[in-house]
Coordinates of C-alpha atoms in Angstrom, one line a residue:
M182 CA 74.2 117.4 63.0
T183 CA 77.7 118.4 64.8
S184 CA 79.4 116.2 67.5
T185 CA 81.4 118.3 69.8
T186 CA 84.2 116.4 71.9
T187 CA 84.5 117.1 75.6
G188 CA 88.0 118.8 76.8
G189 CA 89.0 120.3 73.3
P190 CA 91.6 119.3 71.2
S191 CA 94.1 118.3 73.3
V192 CA 92.3 115.2 74.5
A193 CA 93.7 112.8 72.1
P194 CA 97.1 113.9 72.8
R195 CA 96.5 113.6 76.7
R196 CA 94.6 109.8 76.4
A197 CA 97.8 108.8 74.3
A198 CA 100.3 109.9 76.7
L199 CA 98.4 108.3 79.7
A200 CA 98.2 105.3 78.1
D201 CA 102.2 105.0 77.5
P202 CA 103.4 102.4 80.0
G203 CA 106.5 104.8 80.8
Y204 CA 104.7 107.9 81.2
Q205 CA 102.2 105.6 83.6
A206 CA 105.9 105.1 85.6
F207 CA 106.8 108.5 85.4
V208 CA 103.5 109.9 87.5
I209 CA 103.9 107.2 89.7
L210 CA 107.9 107.8 90.7
R211 CA 106.5 111.7 90.6
T212 CA 103.7 111.5 92.9
T213 CA 105.4 109.5 95.0
F214 CA 108.8 111.3 95.3
T215 CA 106.5 114.4 96.0
V216 CA 104.4 113.1 98.4
A217 CA 106.6 111.0 100.5
P218 CA 109.5 113.3 100.8
V219 CA 107.0 116.2 102.4
L220 CA 105.5 113.8 104.6
F221 CA 108.8 112.4 106.1
G222 CA 109.7 115.7 106.3
L223 CA 106.7 117.0 108.3
D224 CA 107.2 114.1 110.5
K225 CA 110.5 115.5 111.6
F226 CA 109.2 117.8 113.6
A227 CA 106.3 114.7 115.3
N228 CA 108.4 111.8 115.4
L229 CA 105.1 109.9 114.7
L230 CA 106.7 107.3 112.5
T231 CA 109.8 106.7 114.5
D232 CA 112.5 108.8 116.7
W233 CA 114.3 110.2 113.8
P234 CA 117.2 111.8 115.8
G235 CA 117.9 108.0 116.4
Y236 CA 119.0 107.8 112.3
L237 CA 121.2 110.8 113.1
A238 CA 125.2 109.2 113.0
P239 CA 126.8 110.6 116.2
W240 CA 129.7 112.3 114.1
I241 CA 127.2 114.4 112.4
D242 CA 125.2 115.0 115.6
D243 CA 129.1 116.3 116.5
V244 CA 129.3 118.5 113.7
V245 CA 126.1 120.0 113.3
P246 CA 124.8 122.9 115.5
G247 CA 121.9 122.2 118.5
S248 CA 120.6 118.9 119.3
A249 CA 120.0 115.9 116.9
Q250 CA 116.2 116.8 116.8
S251 CA 117.3 120.2 115.8
A252 CA 119.3 118.9 113.3
M253 CA 115.9 116.8 112.7
Y254 CA 114.0 119.9 111.8
A255 CA 116.4 121.1 109.4
V256 CA 116.6 117.5 107.9
G257 CA 112.6 117.9 107.6
V258 CA 112.5 121.2 106.1
I259 CA 115.1 120.0 103.4
E260 CA 112.6 117.3 102.7
I261 CA 109.9 119.5 102.3
V262 CA 111.6 121.9 99.9
A263 CA 112.6 118.7 98.1
G264 CA 109.3 117.0 97.2
V265 CA 108.1 120.4 96.3
V266 CA 110.9 120.7 93.8
V267 CA 109.8 117.2 92.6
G268 CA 106.5 118.3 92.2
L269 CA 107.3 121.5 90.2
A270 CA 110.5 120.2 88.5
P271 CA 110.8 116.5 88.2
R272 CA 113.7 116.8 85.8
F273 CA 115.8 118.3 88.6
G274 CA 113.9 117.4 91.4
G275 CA 115.0 113.5 91.0
W276 CA 118.2 114.2 90.9
L277 CA 118.0 116.4 94.0
V278 CA 116.1 113.5 95.9
A279 CA 118.6 111.3 94.6
G280 CA 121.5 113.0 96.2
W281 CA 119.6 113.6 99.2
L282 CA 119.3 110.1 99.5
A283 CA 123.1 109.4 99.1
G284 CA 123.7 111.7 101.8
I285 CA 121.7 109.9 103.9
I286 CA 123.2 106.3 103.0
V287 CA 126.6 107.3 104.0
D288 CA 125.0 108.7 107.5
L289 CA 122.8 105.5 107.8
L290 CA 126.2 103.2 107.1
T291 CA 128.0 104.8 109.6
I292 CA 125.4 103.4 112.4
P293 CA 125.8 99.9 113.5
D294 CA 122.8 97.9 112.5
Y295 CA 121.2 100.0 109.7
Y296 CA 122.3 98.6 106.6
D297 CA 119.4 97.3 106.0
V298 CA 118.1 101.0 105.7
A299 CA 120.8 102.0 103.7
L300 CA 120.0 99.3 101.3
R301 CA 116.3 100.1 101.0
D302 CA 117.3 104.0 100.7
F303 CA 119.9 102.9 97.7
G304 CA 117.1 101.2 96.0
L305 CA 114.7 104.5 96.3
L306 CA 117.7 106.5 95.5
L307 CA 117.6 104.3 91.8
A308 CA 114.1 105.1 91.8
A309 CA 114.7 108.9 92.1
V310 CA 117.5 108.6 89.0
A311 CA 114.8 106.3 87.4
L312 CA 112.6 109.8 88.1
A313 CA 114.7 112.3 86.6
R314 CA 115.5 110.3 83.4
L315 CA 111.7 109.8 82.7
A316 CA 111.4 113.5 83.6
Q317 CA 113.8 114.2 80.8
R318 CA 112.0 111.9 78.6
Y319 CA 108.7 113.3 78.9
H320 CA 109.4 116.9 79.2
G321 CA 106.5 118.7 77.4
T322 CA 104.2 115.6 77.1
P323 CA 100.7 117.2 76.3
A324 CA 99.5 115.2 79.4
S325 CA 102.2 116.9 82.2
D326 CA 100.8 119.5 84.2
D327 CA 103.2 122.2 82.8
G328 CA 106.2 120.4 80.8
R329 CA 108.6 120.1 83.2

């Protein structure tokens, strides 16, 4: 009598990878930095979560063409693209999101009363760097979708 395994020969390495706490952290960060930027980017068009133009420093509003809301539309597109890049290529996308968050922090530090949000975004920046580093470590892991 022969036994068959469900899922083929790659099941054991996949389970081992999924049991690794470091890989679990990578999956959590990859999922978070894929979904959150896309959702926040989409909300730049709807302003359901907050009045996004209020987060644009006046000096930036003076530099960019159009209204603050128009700038938020551009920001929304950039955030959606960043989330997609993280999902497809987290080794690059983590650094992309970290850089984007650095720009947001500069913006927020130039607006009075937004220092707490800037500090939170600094924590997110560090998490995005951790994602990029973990993606480097887990590049090609059997449990990863496509090894990027």
